[in-house]
Coordinates of C-alpha atoms and ligand atoms in Angstrom, one line a residue:
M1 CA 220.5 168.7 188.2
V2 CA 220.7 166.5 190.7
K3 CA 220.0 162.7 189.5
R4 CA 220.4 160.7 192.8
V5 CA 219.4 162.1 196.6
V6 CA 219.5 159.5 199.7
A7 CA 217.0 161.2 202.7
S8 CA 216.3 159.9 206.2
A9 CA 213.3 161.0 208.1
P10 CA 212.9 159.7 212.1
G11 CA 210.6 157.7 213.7
K12 CA 208.4 158.4 216.7
I13 CA 207.1 157.7 220.0
I14 CA 203.8 159.7 221.4
L15 CA 204.3 160.3 225.4
F16 CA 201.0 162.0 225.8
G17 CA 198.1 162.4 223.8
E18 CA 197.3 159.9 221.2
H19 CA 193.5 159.0 219.4
A20 CA 192.8 162.3 221.4
V21 CA 194.8 164.4 219.4
V22 CA 191.8 162.9 216.0
Y23 CA 190.1 165.5 218.5
G24 CA 191.7 168.7 218.4
E25 CA 193.2 168.0 221.0
P26 CA 196.8 168.7 221.8
A27 CA 199.1 165.7 222.0
V28 CA 202.9 165.7 222.6
A29 CA 205.3 163.5 220.2
V30 CA 209.7 163.6 220.3
A31 CA 211.5 162.2 217.4
I32 CA 213.8 158.5 218.0
D33 CA 216.9 158.0 216.5
R34 CA 216.0 155.7 213.8
R35 CA 214.9 156.4 210.8
A36 CA 213.2 155.9 207.1
R37 CA 216.4 156.2 204.4
V38 CA 214.7 156.7 200.9
I39 CA 216.9 156.2 197.9
V40 CA 215.1 158.6 194.8
E41 CA 217.1 158.3 191.2
E42 CA 215.8 159.8 187.8
R43 CA 215.5 157.3 185.2
G44 CA 214.8 159.0 182.5
D45 CA 211.5 157.8 180.9
F46 CA 208.2 157.9 182.5
E47 CA 208.1 154.4 185.0
V48 CA 207.9 154.5 188.5
R49 CA 209.3 151.8 190.4
I50 CA 209.0 151.5 193.8
S51 CA 211.2 148.5 196.1
A52 CA 211.6 147.9 199.4
P53 CA 214.2 145.6 200.0
D54 CA 213.9 144.9 203.7
L55 CA 209.7 143.7 203.4
S56 CA 210.2 142.5 199.6
L57 CA 207.6 144.5 197.8
E58 CA 208.2 145.9 194.7
A59 CA 205.9 148.2 192.6
G60 CA 205.5 150.0 189.4
F61 CA 203.5 152.0 187.6
D62 CA 203.5 154.5 184.1
L63 CA 203.1 158.2 184.7
E64 CA 202.1 158.4 180.7
R65 CA 198.8 156.5 181.1
G66 CA 197.9 158.6 184.2
F67 CA 198.1 159.7 187.5
S68 CA 195.4 159.0 189.9
E69 CA 193.8 156.1 192.1
D70 CA 191.9 155.1 189.5
S71 CA 193.9 154.6 186.4
F72 CA 197.1 152.9 187.6
S73 CA 195.7 150.0 188.7
F74 CA 196.0 151.4 192.2
F75 CA 194.5 148.8 194.4
E76 CA 197.3 146.2 192.7
I77 CA 199.9 148.5 194.6
P78 CA 200.9 146.4 197.8
Q79 CA 199.2 148.0 200.9
R80 CA 202.6 149.2 202.3
L81 CA 203.4 150.9 199.3
K82 CA 200.1 153.0 198.7
N83 CA 201.5 155.8 200.8
V84 CA 204.7 156.2 198.9
V85 CA 202.9 156.2 195.4
R86 CA 200.3 159.0 197.0
A87 CA 204.1 160.6 198.8
V88 CA 205.2 160.4 194.9
E89 CA 202.1 161.6 193.2
V90 CA 201.8 164.9 195.2
S91 CA 205.8 165.6 195.1
L92 CA 205.3 165.7 191.4
N93 CA 202.2 167.8 191.0
A94 CA 203.9 170.1 193.5
C95 CA 207.2 170.4 191.0
N96 CA 204.8 170.1 188.1
L97 CA 206.9 167.7 186.2
K98 CA 206.4 163.9 185.5
R99 CA 209.7 162.2 185.4
G100 CA 210.2 158.3 185.9
L101 CA 212.2 157.6 188.7
N102 CA 213.1 154.6 191.1
I103 CA 212.3 154.6 194.7
E104 CA 214.3 153.0 197.0
I105 CA 212.9 152.5 200.4
N106 CA 215.0 151.3 204.1
S107 CA 213.7 151.2 207.4
D108 CA 215.3 150.5 210.8
I109 CA 212.3 151.6 212.0
P110 CA 209.5 148.4 213.4
P111 CA 206.2 148.8 210.4
S112 CA 202.7 149.0 212.0
A113 CA 204.2 148.8 215.7
G114 CA 203.1 153.0 216.5
L115 CA 206.5 154.7 215.7
G116 CA 205.0 156.2 213.1
S117 CA 207.0 154.2 210.1
S118 CA 205.0 154.8 207.7
A119 CA 204.7 158.9 207.8
S120 CA 208.8 158.5 207.9
V121 CA 208.6 156.5 204.6
A122 CA 206.3 159.1 203.2
V123 CA 208.5 162.1 204.7
A124 CA 211.3 160.8 203.8
T125 CA 210.7 160.6 199.5
V126 CA 208.5 163.8 199.9
A127 CA 212.2 164.8 200.6
A128 CA 213.6 162.9 198.2
V129 CA 212.0 163.6 195.4
G130 CA 211.4 167.5 195.8
K131 CA 215.4 167.5 196.4
C132 CA 215.9 165.1 192.7
L133 CA 213.5 166.9 190.7
T134 CA 214.2 170.7 191.4
G135 CA 217.7 170.6 193.1
D136 CA 216.6 172.5 196.0
S137 CA 215.8 171.0 200.1
W138 CA 212.0 171.6 200.4
E139 CA 211.4 173.3 204.2
S140 CA 210.2 171.1 207.7
E141 CA 207.0 172.7 206.3
K142 CA 206.4 172.2 202.7
V143 CA 207.5 168.5 203.3
S144 CA 204.8 167.4 206.5
K145 CA 202.1 169.3 204.6
L146 CA 202.7 167.2 201.1
A147 CA 203.5 163.9 203.1
F148 CA 200.1 164.2 205.2
E149 CA 198.6 163.6 201.8
A150 CA 200.0 160.0 202.0
E151 CA 199.4 159.8 205.8
K152 CA 195.4 160.0 204.6
I153 CA 196.0 156.5 202.6
V154 CA 197.6 154.6 205.6
H155 CA 195.1 156.2 208.4
G156 CA 192.2 157.7 207.0
T157 CA 191.0 160.8 209.0
P158 CA 195.1 161.5 210.9
S159 CA 195.8 164.3 213.0
G160 CA 198.9 165.1 211.0
I161 CA 201.0 165.0 214.3
D162 CA 203.5 161.5 212.6
N163 CA 204.3 163.4 209.5
T164 CA 204.9 166.8 211.4
I165 CA 207.5 165.1 213.5
S166 CA 209.4 163.1 211.0
A167 CA 209.4 166.6 209.0
Y168 CA 210.7 168.7 211.9
G169 CA 212.8 166.1 214.5
G170 CA 213.2 167.1 218.2
G171 CA 210.2 167.4 220.9
I172 CA 206.2 169.2 219.6
I173 CA 202.9 170.0 220.9
F174 CA 200.9 169.0 218.4
Q175 CA 197.6 170.7 218.4
Q176 CA 194.9 171.0 215.3
G177 CA 198.0 171.5 212.8
K178 CA 199.7 173.5 214.9
I179 CA 202.7 172.9 215.9
E180 CA 205.0 174.1 219.1
R181 CA 208.6 173.0 219.7
L182 CA 209.6 171.2 222.9
D183 CA 212.6 171.6 224.9
I184 CA 213.5 167.7 225.9
G185 CA 215.5 166.2 228.6
A186 CA 218.2 164.4 228.4
Q187 CA 218.6 162.9 232.2
V188 CA 215.9 160.7 231.3
S189 CA 215.8 157.3 229.8
I190 CA 212.7 155.9 227.5
I191 CA 212.4 152.4 226.7
I192 CA 210.2 151.3 223.8
G193 CA 208.8 147.9 223.7
D194 CA 207.4 146.2 221.1
T195 CA 204.9 143.6 221.5
K196 CA 205.9 142.8 217.8
V197 CA 201.7 142.2 217.4
E198 CA 200.9 143.9 214.2
R199 CA 197.4 146.6 214.0
S200 CA 196.4 149.4 212.1
T201 CA 195.4 152.4 212.8
K202 CA 193.2 153.3 210.8
K203 CA 190.8 150.3 212.9
L204 CA 191.6 151.7 216.2
V205 CA 191.3 155.3 215.5
S206 CA 187.5 154.3 214.1
H207 CA 186.9 152.1 217.4
V208 CA 187.1 155.3 219.2
R209 CA 185.1 156.8 216.8
S210 CA 182.5 154.9 217.9
I211 CA 182.7 154.4 221.1
C212 CA 182.5 158.0 221.4
E213 CA 179.3 158.0 218.9
K214 CA 177.8 154.9 220.7
Y215 CA 178.7 156.7 224.2
P216 CA 179.1 159.6 223.7
S217 CA 178.6 161.1 227.7
I218 CA 181.3 158.9 228.6
G219 CA 184.4 158.7 225.2
L220 CA 184.1 162.5 224.5
P221 CA 184.4 163.6 228.1
I222 CA 187.6 160.7 228.3
I223 CA 189.2 162.2 225.5
R224 CA 189.2 165.9 226.9
L225 CA 190.3 164.2 229.9
I226 CA 193.5 163.3 227.9
G227 CA 193.6 166.1 226.7
S228 CA 194.0 167.5 230.1
L229 CA 196.5 165.5 231.4
T230 CA 198.4 166.5 228.1
L231 CA 198.7 170.4 229.4
E232 CA 199.7 168.8 232.6
G233 CA 202.2 166.7 231.7
I234 CA 204.0 169.5 229.3
E235 CA 204.6 171.5 232.9
S236 CA 205.8 168.6 234.6
L237 CA 208.1 167.7 231.7
K238 CA 209.1 171.4 231.6
M239 CA 209.6 171.8 235.1
G240 CA 211.4 168.1 234.7
D241 CA 209.1 166.5 237.2
F242 CA 210.2 162.7 236.1
E243 CA 207.8 161.3 238.9
G244 CA 204.9 164.0 238.1
L245 CA 204.9 162.7 234.3
G246 CA 205.2 158.9 234.5
E247 CA 202.0 159.7 237.0
L248 CA 200.3 161.1 234.2
M249 CA 201.5 158.8 231.3
D250 CA 199.8 156.1 234.1
I251 CA 196.5 157.6 233.9
N252 CA 196.8 158.5 230.3
Q253 CA 197.4 154.1 230.0
G254 CA 194.0 154.3 232.4
L255 CA 191.9 156.3 229.8
L256 CA 193.1 154.8 227.1
D257 CA 192.8 151.4 228.0
A258 CA 188.9 153.0 228.7
V259 CA 188.1 153.3 224.8
G260 CA 189.3 150.0 224.1
V261 CA 193.4 150.9 222.6
S262 CA 195.5 148.5 224.5
H263 CA 196.1 144.9 224.9
L264 CA 196.9 142.2 226.4
S265 CA 200.2 142.0 225.7
L266 CA 200.8 146.0 226.2
S267 CA 199.2 145.6 229.7
K268 CA 201.9 142.7 230.7
M269 CA 205.1 145.1 229.7
I270 CA 202.9 148.5 230.9
F271 CA 202.7 146.7 234.8
A272 CA 206.5 144.8 234.2
A273 CA 208.1 147.9 233.5
R274 CA 206.2 149.8 236.2
E275 CA 207.3 146.9 239.0
A276 CA 210.3 147.3 237.9
G277 CA 210.6 150.8 239.3
A278 CA 209.8 152.9 235.8
Y279 CA 208.6 156.4 236.5
G280 CA 205.7 155.6 234.4
A281 CA 204.6 153.6 231.4
K282 CA 202.1 153.5 228.1
L283 CA 201.2 152.6 225.1
S284 CA 202.2 154.9 222.4
G285 CA 200.4 155.5 219.0
A286 CA 197.5 153.7 217.9
G287 CA 197.4 151.2 220.8
G288 CA 196.2 147.4 220.1
G289 CA 198.9 146.3 220.2
G290 CA 202.1 147.7 218.5
C291 CA 204.7 149.3 220.8
M292 CA 204.2 150.5 224.4
I293 CA 206.9 153.3 226.3
A294 CA 208.6 153.5 229.8
L295 CA 209.7 156.4 231.3
T296 CA 213.0 155.9 233.5
S297 CA 215.9 157.0 235.5
P298 CA 219.3 156.4 233.4
E299 CA 220.2 154.4 236.3
N300 CA 217.5 152.4 236.1
A301 CA 216.9 151.9 232.3
K302 CA 218.7 148.4 232.1
N303 CA 215.7 146.9 234.5
V304 CA 213.0 147.8 233.2
L305 CA 214.3 147.2 229.9
E306 CA 215.1 143.4 231.2
A307 CA 211.4 143.1 232.9
I308 CA 210.1 144.5 229.1
E309 CA 211.8 141.6 227.6
M310 CA 210.8 138.9 230.9
S311 CA 207.0 139.6 229.4
G312 CA 207.5 138.6 225.8
G313 CA 208.4 141.9 224.0
R314 CA 210.8 143.0 222.2
A315 CA 212.8 146.1 224.4
V316 CA 214.8 148.6 222.7
P317 CA 216.5 151.9 224.4
A318 CA 215.5 155.2 222.4
A319 CA 217.5 158.1 222.0
F320 CA 215.1 160.9 221.5
S321 CA 216.3 162.5 218.2
M322 CA 216.8 166.2 217.0
R323 CA 217.3 166.0 213.6
G324 CA 214.5 165.9 211.5
V325 CA 214.2 165.1 208.0
T326 CA 217.6 165.3 206.4
V327 CA 218.4 165.4 202.6
E328 CA 221.8 162.7 203.1
S329 CA 223.6 162.7 199.6
E330 CA 223.0 164.3 196.6
E331 CA 225.0 163.1 193.3
Ligands
LIG1 O1 200.1 155.3 213.6 P1 200.3 155.4 214.6 O2 200.3 154.4 215.7 O3 201.9 156.0 215.5 O4 198.9 156.7 215.8 C1 199.2 157.5 215.3 C2 198.2 158.6 216.6 C3 196.8 158.3 216.8 O5 196.4 159.5 217.3 C4 196.4 157.1 217.1 C5 196.3 158.9 215.1 C6 196.6 159.6 214.7 O6 196.5 160.3 213.4 O7 197.1 161.2 215.5

């Protein structure tokens, strides 16, 4: 029986379709080369201890005292670890086992920035617990499905895009829980600009919902337009038409701004990137702070990176990553 397992899972960017995806429209997500790593060890008792040294967070609970939101003072668990608790719960249930575990989380994905950090942690936790207790490497589909339960703790009504792309890696078209793999060309550079402004996906998703409820004849058509735009974007991506792709990213940004999920810090960096010659730029993820992305030719990447830094952001060159959830080691 495997006793100690390390699993990792990537963060992501959304090229098109955030928010609209919650309403059943398609979205395009791509995994990036930043990952969450989770170490799971069997303890030999019924305690579960979770630590995230990077965030100086710890939590623990006793499986023998029951395993539900009510019975182990769920509210006492730090907010950022609640999804890990849920990921452990669903994984133990899937194994039909009750075993004490030590769980350590490390991540180089900025949290609360729209790069899917919470989903990556949930995905890596599920894979590591599954491998540790059963000896099997679970399929991406199973890992994603279980991690989705943990995402609900963080986001309320998540579309499932974050856990899906983190489990599968590469590029995907995501719509209503269904995925289609997408080939992503390497001839283009992505620069991520982190505003360092933290925000809550849950609040931003409910803000869009309130706009759609208050002005259904305006909000809902915007959502549908984002869906049409995503389909155009997929065609541009398949043809390697980066000029067209950039133009559509700019339109997508305008529509996201219209439903109130942009932020001054994002707008500054987006305009700076465009002026520096990016094909296009938009926020990525829930918005309200977090990250923007700029699409640029590799030759122009340095200019775009500097322009983002000059406008107050932390610029991170990103590479697409084909690697989804991975069991890295087992002892
Ligand atoms: O949590 P973020 O910032 O990666 O945003 C997720 C994308 C949304 O469409 C805003 C929400 C969702 O569940 O799809």
